[in-house]
Structure formats: structure tokens, C-alpha cells
Amino acid sequence: MRPSIKQVALEAGVSIATVSRLLNKPDSVSIDTASKVNRAIEALGFRPNFTGRNLREGRSHTVGVVVPTLSNTVFAQCLQGVEIAARQLDYSVMFTATEYRQQDEFAAVELLLAHRVDGVILTVADADASSTLDVLDRERIPYILVYNQPQQTARPSVSVDNRAAAYDAVIHLIKLGHTRIQMLAGQFHASDRALQRFHGYQQAMHEHGLQALTPIEVPRHTSAALSVAYLQTFRDPLQRPSALFCSNDLLALSAMRDLRALGLRVPDDVSVMGFDGIPLGDLMDPMLSSVAQPSEQIGEQALRALVRVIEEPQDGRAPATSQILPHTVRLGGSVRTFHSRS
Amino acid sequence: MRPSIKQVALEAGVSIATVSRLLNKPDSVSIDTASKVNRAIEALGFRPNFTGRNLREGRSHTVGVVVPTLSNTVFAQCLQGVEIAARQLDYSVMFTATEYRQQDEFAAVELLLAHRVDGVILTVADADASSTLDVLDRERIPYILVYNQPQQTARPSVSVDNRAAAYDAVIHLIKLGHTRIQMLAGQFHASDRALQRFHGYQQAMHEHGLQALTPIEVPRHTSAALSVAYLQTFRDPLQRPSALFCSNDLLALSAMRDLRALGLRVPDDVSVMGFDGIPLGDLMDPMLSSVAQPSEQIGEQALRALVRVIEEPQDGRAPATSQILPHTVRLGGSVRTFHSRS
DNA sequence: CTGAAAGCGCTAACAA
DNA sequence: TTGTTAGCGCTTTCAG
């Protein structure tokens, strides 16, 4: 077995309390006992065992992260932000994915809680109706949502204003002369963000006297196989929208590929606008227009806010503050002005 | 404080041992005590505290993962694979990134070890000369490398055959008639894989009597700013290579963007071949040619191999087995046949 | 400045 | 089948 403070104490000829003190508040131990102990630590290759400390302190200096998937760059970047900030604040990160299965959210959080993480950062399918979050609330476990932006409930979150961001994106298309704009989205039931973005789309359309079209909801996996079935209506130039607003960049990029497969050109035949602003969008040709959210920052801010709550001296009501980060409409060649065909 | 088995025992009128038994081997407790205890667990909202179990058992049912960054999809996918497999085998995942700083590898692993992870999965800058791995070896801590493919040392790893994969990619270009093929790589000192790939490139060139050109080593960050300085030589049609072999897809995609900025067309003026086979490469236009490695599988296999070692009944020499997964050359429009300009 | 001792939650002998 | 008990590594009173 690996050495514990006990062996170190023995080796140094001091008590375990002294070793512990040296580790935690080095000032409280005399200069020469310190060096004695340090020598022993060195000699034994001692490494403190956090398990013991955690058990004793009732906390783990670890936060849990639960996101749908890492296949979407957005969540990978967010996790990256969380991890970087965590490292700075001396926290570790335990990570889990749900693969967009709402029923897995609960188990994921339960596991994290069994590990006694000090708090959790998560993205759920529906932040306003989540039994998982109910548990967290009930048990007063510090948590903070990322990407989710609860409407009915006062749950702490870090996100962009999804509705406003989508609104801005659609307005941009409208200003370019588009009138037939359709939305392409993942399954709404798996993403409340997508639904909020759809509301932003609707609002923009209505405010400009335009008809909101039925959104195209594509199942997961679509991006894997080249299935252009969902774009069949696009064959007819009179039928198809002149612009497609996609609820995320992955979808937008897939759509662009599928449109090409159909023989349609972007942006000449159809303009495409995404959401997320993933870095690779800039490397496309044409560059993907998108409304960008600062994913890494979202993760970073979430971690900082979470730690703030965790280390709150009073355990009274956690401030549960929500944060809206700014989005930016990023212009690329995937969108162009629309000139009426008549 | 949250309820412990002690409160549960009290509530159910049994001993803590009985509660523990119900939790671990439910068969060893009578049917009606079981229900009594279960009722108590329910009533108290009891959740086992792994910290206690971990301390007692001397293991954590947790593995650590250390990769350079999550900004490169490849590592995100790998982590995804690790996490999925871990969940299936009842392990949790603690994650850290080094941001390609070799000097951070050590601290990352130390932190993980302080948490007493049962093993670690990692990608290091140089697997053959890593003091971090020396520590792991010396202390007999189960670990397994991903992407790294040690040459001098017999360290366990899961990867593709980097040299052979690069060789295949370059052969492909040669077969298409290219003779001036140059390699574009990240900093070799930060990635032994890149260097191995360069060796594959050299071998392919030499075997075909072609001159291996000096590789272009681009610093990190290049992809962020549009800095085409490293491609200045490409201005001269007689000077520039007809094909670019990039040590990873991110680099390839950036290069394509930068070539466009220079007014060069891919593949008409320059063919571009990547390495990794990231999913988004398929969504590009033209599709990125690349030699694909199965990243998610790499993560999954690594986790399984690691758990196998961890749960090894004998703690004798860990089998330390390395695994080479198959790569595949994926053809896309970013590469075309080369017809001599004369 | 240092030591003795209790106890965090849990599992696993060992006894009954 | 169940209970008693020791102890995993650590921090933290409380005494000295």
C-alpha cells in the first residue's frame, strides 16, 4: 500500500497531526520539524490521499459535469472552459454524458452525488420540467445550468439569450430580403434551447408580417447517414424557402452538405444560417453564418459561479443567480441577399 | 448533513452491517429485513457515500483522463468513448487537459493520483521520454496511453499505426501523380505522433525516389488568426508543392482556408490530405481527404483495457498490452490527380 | 509548537 | 441471517 501520513509521521518521528498541519498550514509548524517531515515525505514518496480528507471534510473539491454529448463541439468547448477554471480554483472535474437521453440524466447526477461532488454543472433536455433538477433543488445541492435558460423556474444558469439570439439571426436574414425562411431543428423535446430559438424565429417573422413556416425537426443520426429525405420539398424552387435557419451549426453544416447533394448551391439557391458559432464554421467554404455563443466562457463562468456558491460561508439561500452572456451574429458566405425571383 | 447508513440502520432498527450488506449483496439479507431497510432508505432519501467505500476499499471506481485539449475533436471523441465504456463498467471519469504544455502533464497526473483514481488514460507529448510516465511505471499505477505509440519503451497504448497510416496517405498522393509533396505539422516537440507521421511520409517519399521536403511546422494558434505567413512560398507555382499532407485535420482545414485566402484553389492548385478523419471533414466542400483513426473506439478500448488491468486478480506484472487499431484512408475532393505542368 | 484522540461513512472479518 | 467491531487516511478540537 501507498504510504499515509502515518508512515510519514513514523519516519519523521512526529505525530500524524504535525504531518497534517505541515500539509495544510505550513506556518503552524516549526522550521526544523518542517524540514524533518518534508524529508520523510520525500523519502517515502508520500502523496496525500484525498479520499481521507474528503471523508473527513464532507466535501470533495470536485464538481460534476453532465452534458448531452461531446460529439457536438459546443459541449466539448464548454467542458474545456469548466476544466480550465476548475484547475485554477483547485477543483477537479468528473464528467458524464447523457447522449441526449433524458432518462439518463437522473442516473448521471445520482452517480455524481454518490461521489459527493460539491456541485454540478449540467445541460438538461428541459430545464423547466426536470425531475433531476427537482432533486438537486430539494436536496440543496449547488448546481448551475449551462445552455439551458429556464423560463418558468428560477434556476441558476449561464447561457446566451436563446430567443433573442435566434431573433437577431432571423432579422438578419429578413434584412437581406428573405421572406420564406424555414427553421431546421433537432428534436425539440430533447432541447429546450431549440424550442426557445424557434420562438425567436417566430417572433422575428411575425413582427415583419411574414409567415412562420413549420420547422423541420430532424432526428439525431441524420448527420451520419446522408439522408436527404427531409429536404425533398427543396426540389421545387417555388416551394422551397430561400433561407434556412438551423438550431445548431452541426445541423447547418449537414444541411449544406445535403443541399449540395441535391444539386442546390449555398448561398445562391438557399442561404444557410447556423447557431453556436463553432470554430470550424470559419474554415468552411463558404464560411458559415451563425450566431455565436461563447461556449468556453459559458463553462468557465458556470464553474466560477458554482464555486462561489459552494464556498459561500452562509449556507442560507444560495443566490442562484442566472447569467446571460452576449451572443454575436457572425457573417459568412453561407448567407446572401435575396432578390425576388419574379 | 446527508443521511449515512447509520441513520438508515437506526431508522430500520437493524445494524449498519445489515444496511451495508443490502447495498452490496442483497441476497445475503432476509426478505423482510430487506424491505424494512429499503423503506428506511426511501424515507431518508439515503444515497450511499462512495467516499467512505473508497477509503475502505482503497480504490475509487474512477479513472483519470489527461489529454492535451478538447478543442481538437479527436480528443473530445476519445473522451466520449472512454466515458461511455466507463459507464457500462460502473466507473466514473475524472478529466483534465494539459493544453499541450508538457510541464502540466505531471501536475495533472499528480492531482488524479491524489484523488486515488484506479488508473489513468492519457496522451502525452512524448511517450518515450516522459517523466510522468516514469512515475506511473515506478509506482505501478495502471495506465494506458491513447494516440501515443511508444517506440523505445514497452508502454501500454491504444492507437493507430501512425507511421503506416501516414505512409498510406502519402502513397495515395504519389499514386495520383504527385511528386512534390510537403508535410504540414504542429510542433513536433508537442506531439510524438506528428513526428511518427513525418517518418511515414519520409519513408513513402524515399521508397519512390522522391525528395522529402522540409516539413512546415506551424505553432499553435495559427488556426485562430488568419496568418498565411507560413504559406508564403506557395505564391510561386513553380516552388509550391502540388500536395500538402497535414498531421491533423484541423491543420488541413486551416490550410485550405489559408490557401483560399491566397487565391489558390483546392484541389486544383494544391491537393490537401489530412489526418484524423474528424466527422466535420465530411461536411466540407470539397470533402477533406484524410486518414481516419477511430477515436471513440480508441477511448473505449483504452478504458476496457485499463479496467482489465485494474481488476486483474494477480497484481503481478500488468500485461501492459498495446493495441493498434486499423486506420482507413478516406477519399474526398480535397485531393485530385496531378498532371505534370510541363 | 506539538501530540492524543475522536470520528467522517463504509466494508469485512468474526461471532453469535 | 444478523450484529459487533476495527480500521481505511485524514483533519481538528483539546491539552499540554
Coordinates of C-alpha atoms (C1' of nucleotides) in Angstrom, one line a residue, chain A residues 5 20 24 48-49 52-53 56, chain D residues 7-14:
Chain A
I5 CA 0.6 10.3 6.8
S20 CA -1.3 17.1 8.6
N24 CA -2.4 22.3 5.3
P48 CA -1.8 12.9 0.3
N49 CA -4.9 10.8 -0.1
G52 CA -9.4 10.6 3.6
R53 CA -9.6 14.3 3.6
R56 CA -13.4 14.0 7.0
Chain D
dG7 C1' -9.8 0.5 10.6
dC8 C1' -9.1 2.8 5.8
dG9 C1' -6.4 8.4 5.8
dC10 C1' -7.3 12.5 7.2
dT11 C1' -8.5 17.0 10.0
dT12 C1' -9.4 19.1 14.1
dT13 C1' -10.5 20.1 18.7
dC14 C1' -8.5 19.9 23.1

